[in-house]
Coordinates of C-alpha atoms in Angstrom, one line a residue:
Chain R
X1 CA -1.9 13.3 -6.5
X2 CA -0.2 15.9 -7.5
X3 CA -2.3 18.9 -6.5
X4 CA -1.8 17.5 -2.8
X5 CA 1.8 17.8 -2.7
X6 CA 1.9 21.0 -4.3
X7 CA -1.0 21.3 -1.5
X8 CA 1.5 20.3 0.8
X9 CA 4.1 22.9 -0.5
X10 CA 2.1 25.4 0.4
X11 CA 1.1 24.9 3.3
X12 CA 4.9 25.5 4.2
X13 CA 6.4 28.4 3.7
X14 CA 9.9 28.0 4.8
X15 CA 10.1 25.6 3.1
X16 CA 8.9 27.4 -0.4
X17 CA 11.5 30.7 0.8
X18 CA 14.0 28.0 1.2
X19 CA 13.5 26.2 -2.1
X20 CA 13.8 29.8 -3.8
X21 CA 16.4 32.0 -1.5
X22 CA 18.9 29.5 -0.7
X23 CA 20.5 29.0 -4.3
X24 CA 19.8 32.9 -5.2
X25 CA 22.3 33.4 -1.4
X26 CA 24.6 30.0 -2.5
X27 CA 25.4 32.1 -6.3
X28 CA 25.5 35.3 -4.5
X29 CA 28.0 34.4 -2.2
X30 CA 29.5 32.0 -5.1
X31 CA 30.0 35.1 -7.3
X32 CA 32.2 37.0 -4.3
X33 CA 34.4 33.8 -3.7
X34 CA 35.5 34.3 -7.6
X35 CA 35.6 37.9 -7.1
X36 CA 38.9 37.7 -8.0
X37 CA 38.7 35.4 -11.1
X38 CA 35.5 36.6 -12.3
X39 CA 36.0 33.6 -15.5
X40 CA 35.3 31.0 -13.1
X41 CA 32.5 32.8 -11.4
X42 CA 31.3 32.1 -15.0
X43 CA 32.2 28.6 -14.9
X44 CA 31.4 27.1 -12.5
X45 CA 28.0 28.8 -11.1
X46 CA 25.9 27.6 -15.0
X47 CA 27.1 24.2 -13.5
X48 CA 25.9 24.6 -10.2
X49 CA 22.5 25.6 -12.2
X50 CA 22.1 22.7 -13.1
X51 CA 23.5 21.0 -8.9
X52 CA 20.9 22.2 -7.2
X53 CA 17.7 21.3 -8.5
X54 CA 19.1 18.4 -8.6
X55 CA 20.6 18.4 -4.3
X56 CA 17.0 20.3 -3.0
X57 CA 15.0 17.4 -5.1
X58 CA 17.1 14.1 -4.5
X59 CA 16.7 15.8 -0.5
X60 CA 12.7 16.8 -0.4
X61 CA 12.2 13.2 -2.2
X62 CA 13.8 10.8 0.1
X63 CA 12.8 13.0 2.7
X64 CA 9.1 13.4 1.6
X65 CA 8.2 10.1 0.4
X66 CA 10.0 9.1 3.5
X67 CA 7.1 10.7 5.8
X68 CA 4.6 8.7 3.3
X69 CA 6.2 5.4 4.9
X70 CA 6.5 5.9 8.4
X71 CA 2.9 7.7 8.8
X72 CA 1.4 5.2 7.6
X73 CA -0.1 7.3 4.5
X74 CA 1.7 5.0 2.2
X75 CA -0.3 2.1 3.3
X76 CA -3.7 3.9 3.3
X77 CA -3.0 4.4 -0.6
X78 CA -2.0 1.1 -1.0
X79 CA -5.5 0.0 0.2
X80 CA -6.7 2.4 -2.3
X81 CA -6.9 1.9 -5.7
X82 CA -4.3 4.6 -7.3
X83 CA -1.1 3.1 -9.4
X84 CA 1.8 2.6 -8.1
X85 CA 2.7 4.2 -10.5
X86 CA 0.0 7.4 -10.9
X87 CA 1.8 7.5 -6.9
X88 CA 5.4 8.6 -9.0
X89 CA 3.8 10.7 -11.4
X90 CA 2.7 12.2 -8.5
X91 CA 5.7 13.5 -7.1
X92 CA 7.5 13.5 -10.2
X93 CA 5.3 15.6 -11.3
X94 CA 4.9 18.0 -8.3
X95 CA 8.2 18.1 -7.8
X96 CA 8.6 19.1 -11.9
X97 CA 6.9 21.9 -11.1
X98 CA 8.1 23.0 -8.0
X99 CA 12.0 22.7 -9.8
X100 CA 10.6 24.8 -12.6
X101 CA 9.1 27.2 -11.1
X102 CA 13.1 27.7 -9.0
X103 CA 15.6 27.2 -11.9
X104 CA 13.6 29.8 -13.6
X105 CA 13.9 32.4 -10.5
X106 CA 17.0 31.1 -9.9
X107 CA 18.9 31.3 -13.5
X108 CA 16.8 34.8 -13.9
X109 CA 17.9 35.9 -10.8
X110 CA 21.9 34.8 -11.9
X111 CA 21.9 35.9 -15.0
X112 CA 19.7 39.8 -14.3
X113 CA 21.4 40.6 -10.8
X114 CA 24.4 38.7 -10.7
X115 CA 25.6 39.4 -14.6
X116 CA 26.1 35.3 -15.7
X117 CA 26.5 35.3 -18.7
X118 CA 25.2 32.4 -20.9
X119 CA 25.6 32.0 -24.6
X120 CA 22.6 29.4 -25.3
X121 CA 19.0 29.9 -24.2
X122 CA 18.2 30.6 -20.5
X123 CA 15.0 28.2 -21.9
X124 CA 16.8 25.4 -22.6
X125 CA 19.7 25.7 -19.4
X126 CA 16.0 25.8 -18.0
X127 CA 14.4 22.3 -19.2
X128 CA 18.7 21.1 -18.7
X129 CA 17.4 22.2 -15.1
X130 CA 14.4 20.8 -14.9
X131 CA 16.4 17.2 -16.3
X132 CA 19.0 17.9 -13.2
X133 CA 16.0 17.9 -11.2
X134 CA 13.7 15.1 -12.5
X135 CA 17.4 13.0 -11.3
X136 CA 17.6 14.3 -8.4
X137 CA 14.0 12.8 -7.6
X138 CA 14.0 9.5 -8.9
X139 CA 17.0 8.4 -6.8
X140 CA 15.7 10.2 -4.1
X141 CA 13.0 7.8 -4.6
X142 CA 15.3 4.6 -5.4
X143 CA 17.2 5.4 -1.8
X144 CA 14.4 5.9 0.5
X145 CA 13.3 2.5 0.6
X146 CA 16.7 1.8 1.7
X147 CA 16.1 4.5 4.5
X148 CA 14.2 3.4 7.3
X149 CA 14.5 6.8 9.0
X150 CA 15.2 9.9 7.8
X151 CA 18.6 10.4 9.9
X152 CA 19.0 7.3 7.3
X153 CA 18.3 9.4 4.2
X154 CA 19.8 12.6 4.8
X155 CA 23.2 10.2 5.6
X156 CA 22.4 9.0 1.4
X157 CA 23.1 12.1 0.1
X158 CA 26.7 11.9 0.6
X159 CA 27.1 8.2 0.3
X160 CA 25.7 8.5 -3.3
X161 CA 25.1 12.0 -4.3
X162 CA 28.5 13.7 -3.4
X163 CA 30.5 10.9 -5.6
X164 CA 28.9 11.1 -8.7
X165 CA 29.0 15.5 -8.0
X166 CA 32.4 14.4 -8.4
X167 CA 32.7 12.9 -11.1
X168 CA 30.2 14.8 -13.0
X169 CA 32.7 17.0 -14.5
X170 CA 31.5 19.8 -11.9
X171 CA 35.5 19.8 -10.4
X172 CA 37.5 19.0 -13.8
X173 CA 36.1 18.3 -17.2
X174 CA 35.4 14.5 -17.6
X175 CA 38.5 13.6 -20.4
X176 CA 41.3 15.5 -18.1
X177 CA 40.3 12.2 -14.8
X178 CA 42.4 9.3 -14.5
X179 CA 40.9 6.5 -16.8
X180 CA 39.2 3.9 -14.8
X181 CA 36.9 7.6 -13.0
X182 CA 36.1 8.8 -16.6
X183 CA 34.4 5.3 -17.8
X184 CA 33.1 4.9 -14.7
X185 CA 31.6 8.1 -14.7
X186 CA 30.5 7.2 -17.4
X187 CA 28.0 5.1 -16.3
X188 CA 26.6 8.0 -14.2
X189 CA 23.2 10.0 -14.5
X190 CA 24.3 12.6 -13.1
X191 CA 27.4 13.7 -15.5
X192 CA 25.5 14.1 -18.4
X193 CA 22.8 16.6 -16.0
X194 CA 26.5 18.1 -16.1
X195 CA 27.6 17.9 -19.3
X196 CA 24.2 19.1 -20.8
X197 CA 23.9 23.0 -19.1
X198 CA 27.9 23.2 -19.2
X199 CA 27.1 23.6 -23.3
X200 CA 23.9 25.1 -22.6
X201 CA 26.2 28.5 -21.1
X202 CA 28.6 27.5 -23.2
X203 CA 26.8 27.2 -26.8
X204 CA 28.9 24.5 -28.3
X205 CA 27.2 21.0 -29.2
X206 CA 23.7 19.3 -29.6
X207 CA 22.0 18.3 -25.8
X208 CA 19.7 16.3 -27.3
X209 CA 22.0 13.0 -27.0
X210 CA 22.3 14.1 -23.5
X211 CA 18.7 14.6 -23.0
X212 CA 17.7 10.7 -24.2
X213 CA 20.4 9.5 -21.7
X214 CA 19.4 11.1 -18.7
X215 CA 15.1 9.7 -20.5
X216 CA 16.8 6.6 -20.2
X217 CA 18.8 6.9 -16.4
X218 CA 15.5 7.9 -15.1
X219 CA 12.9 5.3 -17.7
X220 CA 15.1 2.8 -14.9
X221 CA 15.5 4.4 -12.0
X222 CA 11.1 5.9 -11.8
X223 CA 10.7 2.2 -12.3
X224 CA 13.0 0.8 -10.0
X225 CA 11.6 3.3 -7.1
X226 CA 8.3 1.7 -8.3
X227 CA 9.3 -2.1 -8.0
X228 CA 10.0 -0.9 -4.4
X229 CA 6.4 0.2 -3.2
X230 CA 5.3 -3.1 -2.4
X231 CA 1.8 -3.4 -1.5
X232 CA 1.7 -5.9 1.2
X233 CA 4.7 -6.8 3.4
X234 CA 6.1 -10.3 4.8
Chain S
X1 CA -26.0 -15.1 6.2
X2 CA -23.0 -13.8 3.7
X3 CA -20.0 -13.5 5.0
X4 CA -18.6 -10.1 5.0
X5 CA -14.9 -12.0 6.1
X6 CA -13.7 -15.1 6.5
X7 CA -10.6 -16.8 7.9
X8 CA -9.7 -20.0 7.2
X9 CA -6.6 -22.0 9.4
X10 CA -4.7 -18.4 8.1
X11 CA -0.6 -18.8 9.7
X12 CA 1.4 -15.2 9.5
X13 CA 5.1 -15.3 9.9
X14 CA 7.2 -12.4 10.1
X15 CA 10.6 -13.5 10.3
X16 CA 11.3 -15.9 12.5
X17 CA 8.0 -14.7 14.9
X18 CA 4.8 -17.1 14.3
X19 CA 2.2 -14.6 14.2
X20 CA -0.8 -15.7 13.5
X21 CA -1.6 -20.3 14.6
X22 CA -4.5 -21.4 12.3
X23 CA -6.8 -18.9 12.8
X24 CA -9.8 -18.9 11.8
X25 CA -12.7 -16.2 11.8
X26 CA -16.2 -15.4 10.0
X27 CA -18.0 -11.5 10.6
X28 CA -21.1 -11.7 8.8
X29 CA -22.4 -8.7 7.1
X30 CA -23.4 -6.1 8.6
X31 CA -22.1 -6.6 11.8
X32 CA -20.0 -4.5 14.7
X33 CA -17.4 -7.6 15.4
X34 CA -14.8 -6.6 18.8
X35 CA -11.4 -8.0 17.7
X36 CA -10.4 -7.7 21.5
X37 CA -7.0 -9.4 22.8
X38 CA -4.4 -8.3 24.9
X39 CA -0.8 -5.8 22.1
X40 CA 0.4 -8.5 20.8
X41 CA -1.6 -10.7 20.7
X42 CA -1.8 -11.0 16.6
X43 CA -4.3 -8.3 15.8
X44 CA -2.8 -5.5 13.7
X45 CA -1.7 -8.4 12.2
X46 CA -4.5 -10.4 12.0
X47 CA -6.4 -6.8 10.1
X48 CA -3.7 -6.1 7.7
X49 CA -4.0 -9.1 6.2
X50 CA -7.4 -8.9 5.5
X51 CA -6.8 -5.1 3.9
X52 CA -4.5 -6.7 1.7
X53 CA -1.4 -5.1 3.3
X54 CA 0.4 -8.7 4.6
X55 CA 1.5 -11.6 2.9
X56 CA 0.3 -14.8 4.6
X57 CA 2.0 -18.4 4.7
X58 CA -0.9 -20.5 4.1
X59 CA -4.5 -21.3 4.9
X60 CA -7.6 -18.8 3.3
X61 CA -9.0 -14.9 4.0
X62 CA -12.5 -14.6 1.7
X63 CA -13.4 -10.5 2.6
X64 CA -17.2 -9.8 0.9
X65 CA -16.5 -12.9 -1.7
X66 CA -14.0 -12.4 -3.0
X67 CA -10.3 -13.5 -2.3
X68 CA -8.1 -10.5 0.3
X69 CA -5.9 -8.1 -1.6
X70 CA -7.5 -8.7 -5.0
X71 CA -7.8 -5.6 -7.1
X72 CA -11.6 -4.9 -7.0
X73 CA -11.9 -4.7 -3.0
X74 CA -9.7 -1.2 -3.1
X75 CA -12.8 0.1 -3.7
X76 CA -14.9 -0.9 -0.9
X77 CA -12.0 -1.2 2.0
X78 CA -11.9 1.3 4.5
X79 CA -9.0 1.0 6.4
X80 CA -7.1 2.9 9.5
X81 CA -3.7 1.8 11.5
X82 CA -2.9 3.0 15.1
X83 CA -1.6 6.0 14.4
X84 CA -4.2 7.7 12.4
X85 CA -3.1 7.8 8.7
X86 CA -3.9 11.8 7.5
X87 CA -1.4 13.9 6.2
X88 CA -0.6 16.5 8.9
X89 CA 0.2 19.3 6.9
X90 CA -2.8 20.0 4.6
X91 CA -6.4 20.9 5.9
X92 CA -9.2 18.8 7.3
X93 CA -11.4 19.0 4.0
X94 CA -8.4 19.2 1.5
X95 CA -7.4 15.6 2.9
X96 CA -10.7 14.1 2.6
X97 CA -10.6 15.4 -0.4
X98 CA -7.9 14.1 -2.3
X99 CA -8.2 10.4 -0.6
X100 CA -11.7 11.0 -2.1
X101 CA -10.2 11.5 -5.5
X102 CA -8.3 8.6 -5.9
X103 CA -11.8 6.6 -6.1
X104 CA -13.9 5.5 -9.3
X105 CA -17.0 5.5 -7.0
X106 CA -17.9 8.0 -3.8
X107 CA -21.1 7.6 -2.0
X108 CA -20.3 11.0 -0.3
X109 CA -18.9 14.3 -0.9
X110 CA -15.9 15.7 1.6
X111 CA -18.2 18.0 3.3
X112 CA -20.7 15.6 3.5
X113 CA -18.1 12.7 5.5
X114 CA -16.8 15.5 7.5
X115 CA -20.8 16.5 9.0
X116 CA -20.8 12.8 9.6
X117 CA -17.6 12.9 12.0
X118 CA -18.3 15.7 13.5
X119 CA -15.3 18.1 11.6
X120 CA -17.1 20.7 10.1
X121 CA -16.3 23.6 11.7
X122 CA -13.1 22.2 12.1
X123 CA -12.7 21.5 7.9
X124 CA -10.4 24.7 7.3
X125 CA -7.9 24.0 10.1
X126 CA -4.7 22.1 9.2
X127 CA -4.3 18.4 10.3
X128 CA -1.1 19.0 12.7
X129 CA -3.3 21.3 14.9
X130 CA -6.3 19.2 15.8
X131 CA -6.6 17.5 19.8
X132 CA -6.7 14.0 20.2
X133 CA -10.4 13.5 20.0
X134 CA -10.4 15.7 16.5
X135 CA -7.6 12.9 14.7
X136 CA -9.2 10.2 15.4
X137 CA -12.8 11.6 13.3
X138 CA -10.2 12.7 11.0
X139 CA -9.0 9.9 10.5
X140 CA -12.3 7.6 10.7
X141 CA -13.6 10.2 8.5
X142 CA -10.6 9.0 5.9
X143 CA -12.1 5.2 5.8
X144 CA -15.2 6.4 4.6
X145 CA -14.3 7.8 1.4
X146 CA -15.3 5.5 -1.5
X147 CA -17.8 3.5 -1.5
X148 CA -16.7 1.3 1.6
X149 CA -18.6 -1.4 3.1
X150 CA -15.7 -2.9 5.5
X151 CA -14.7 -1.3 7.8
X152 CA -11.7 -2.1 9.5
X153 CA -10.7 -0.2 12.3
X154 CA -7.0 -0.3 14.5
X155 CA -7.7 0.5 18.2
X156 CA -9.7 3.4 16.8
X157 CA -10.6 4.9 20.4
X158 CA -7.1 3.9 21.8
X159 CA -5.8 7.1 24.0
X160 CA -8.8 8.8 24.2
X161 CA -11.2 9.6 26.9
X162 CA -14.7 8.0 28.0
X163 CA -16.6 10.9 26.8
X164 CA -14.7 10.5 23.3
X165 CA -14.8 7.0 23.1
X166 CA -19.1 7.0 22.8
X167 CA -19.1 9.6 20.6
X168 CA -17.0 7.4 18.5
X169 CA -19.6 4.6 19.3
X170 CA -22.3 6.6 18.2
X171 CA -20.9 7.3 15.0
X172 CA -19.9 3.1 14.6
X173 CA -23.2 2.0 14.9
X174 CA -24.4 4.5 12.6
X175 CA -22.3 3.6 10.5
X176 CA -23.1 0.3 11.1
X177 CA -26.9 1.1 10.4
X178 CA -26.0 1.8 6.7
X179 CA -25.5 -1.6 6.6
X180 CA -21.6 -1.6 6.1
X181 CA -19.6 -3.8 8.6
X182 CA -17.3 -3.1 11.2
X183 CA -14.5 -4.5 12.2
X184 CA -13.2 -3.0 16.0
X185 CA -9.7 -4.1 17.4
X186 CA -9.5 -2.5 21.1
X187 CA -7.7 -4.3 23.7
X188 CA -9.8 -2.7 26.7
X189 CA -12.8 -5.2 27.5
X190 CA -14.7 -2.7 28.8
X191 CA -15.0 -1.6 25.1
X192 CA -16.9 -5.1 24.6
X193 CA -19.9 -4.9 24.9
X194 CA -20.7 -2.3 22.8
X195 CA -20.4 -5.0 19.6
X196 CA -22.6 -7.3 18.4
X197 CA -19.6 -9.4 18.2
X198 CA -16.1 -10.6 19.5
X199 CA -13.2 -12.6 19.1
X200 CA -10.6 -13.1 22.0
X201 CA -7.5 -13.3 19.9
X202 CA -4.3 -14.5 22.0
X203 CA -0.5 -15.3 21.3
X204 CA -2.3 -15.9 17.8
X205 CA -4.3 -17.7 18.2
X206 CA -8.7 -17.5 18.2
X207 CA -9.3 -17.5 22.3
X208 CA -13.4 -17.6 21.9
X209 CA -15.3 -16.5 19.1
X210 CA -19.4 -15.1 20.1
X211 CA -21.9 -12.2 21.6
X212 CA -21.1 -10.9 25.0
X213 CA -23.8 -12.5 26.5
X214 CA -23.3 -15.7 25.0
X215 CA -18.8 -15.0 26.2
X216 CA -20.6 -14.3 29.7
X217 CA -22.3 -17.9 29.4
X218 CA -19.9 -19.5 29.0
X219 CA -17.7 -18.4 31.7
X220 CA -20.1 -17.3 34.2
X221 CA -18.2 -14.2 34.8
X222 CA -20.3 -10.7 34.5
X223 CA -16.9 -8.2 33.8
X224 CA -15.4 -8.5 30.3
X225 CA -12.0 -9.0 32.0
X226 CA -13.1 -12.0 33.8
X227 CA -14.6 -13.5 31.2
X228 CA -10.8 -12.9 29.5
X229 CA -9.9 -14.1 31.8
X230 CA -11.6 -16.9 32.3
X231 CA -10.9 -18.3 29.1
X232 CA -7.3 -18.2 29.4
X233 CA -8.3 -19.9 32.7
X234 CA -9.5 -22.9 30.6
X235 CA -7.1 -22.4 27.9

């Protein structure tokens, strides 16, 4: 299953190129946008390292699963002995590997070429980037059930992902928002992903708690995703 | 004679539409059963119910001696939908290798399966660059992974020219000779003569069931189209 998804990616060099080049390009633009304020670049770019894999994985997961549904291959799989959990795990592992490579490449580029300084370890940063990617994947999988067309699937990004992004502490520290928004952000997985990334960048605080909370969200979202895969239709 | 499929008093309702009405169907093992009827007559719904993808309201379906949709059946049923359900961004051999890997036991290797459907030359060709006939054969190939005893093929010859249709039917006979049961739907009546047993479906009801010769006898008609029209008249 994992091998098949990676083979499909391998046959699609354009997607692969976009997967690696576009985040690097965005980081470069960010560097020059904040040219007059390098401190701001340090703060924003670090968090962006967690945001890219999440956005990308959300999009490719929701489109890939939708494609399985519309092309009839999902039905083909549902009459085979393949379990639903195996299906989801297959995608999670394949895209997890893709995001590992992406996070490694983009963080290396940001640190060595763009001069991004991180106080914590790059390995931990890559680890948090993979967690972020898996959140994107899990949300993408869950919403793909509610989308009937690719158009709808793409529209779920502004509808579901961007509000989380705004509240996640990427723009302002979460504590400085009105109380209600801070409370809401406490229940959103992305908040913890961004928190963890920030902690690694500044090397302040432990990310163990954030990791557990994210893991819990992942289990919930992936379970929801597998419940929405139905062998039989009404 | 043991049965590959038996449906009794089958009712399927999708939304507000009552699609199958008290449908009865018996398919003996080893048969090439043609499921014929105009579009919208419920052929696809019936096939989906048999392979376990469609919820049924009432009635019973038994497939190879077990209730439809039961777990052990997943190892022994091959099903192809109207549109070829293959990964268009994989090569032929990658498609078949992947589907094979889902099964605990494969009676044929992926290479043997491609050989059987005459796609060996196209092994490393991407599925999205195949011609219509090649794509139809690849779709058939995906139903041959595992160790299928029953093949449910939804309009496998639709949109193909006569030469390709004849090729595919040769393959169907080969597969039946290996002891497999085939249930093949079509809305092209002249394919009916290739089947050794027929069921005619109309508005979700069985109009008639029998061998092509029996149905001709019953209606005193020669052409299959006329047989069908005569049967509708009788109703």
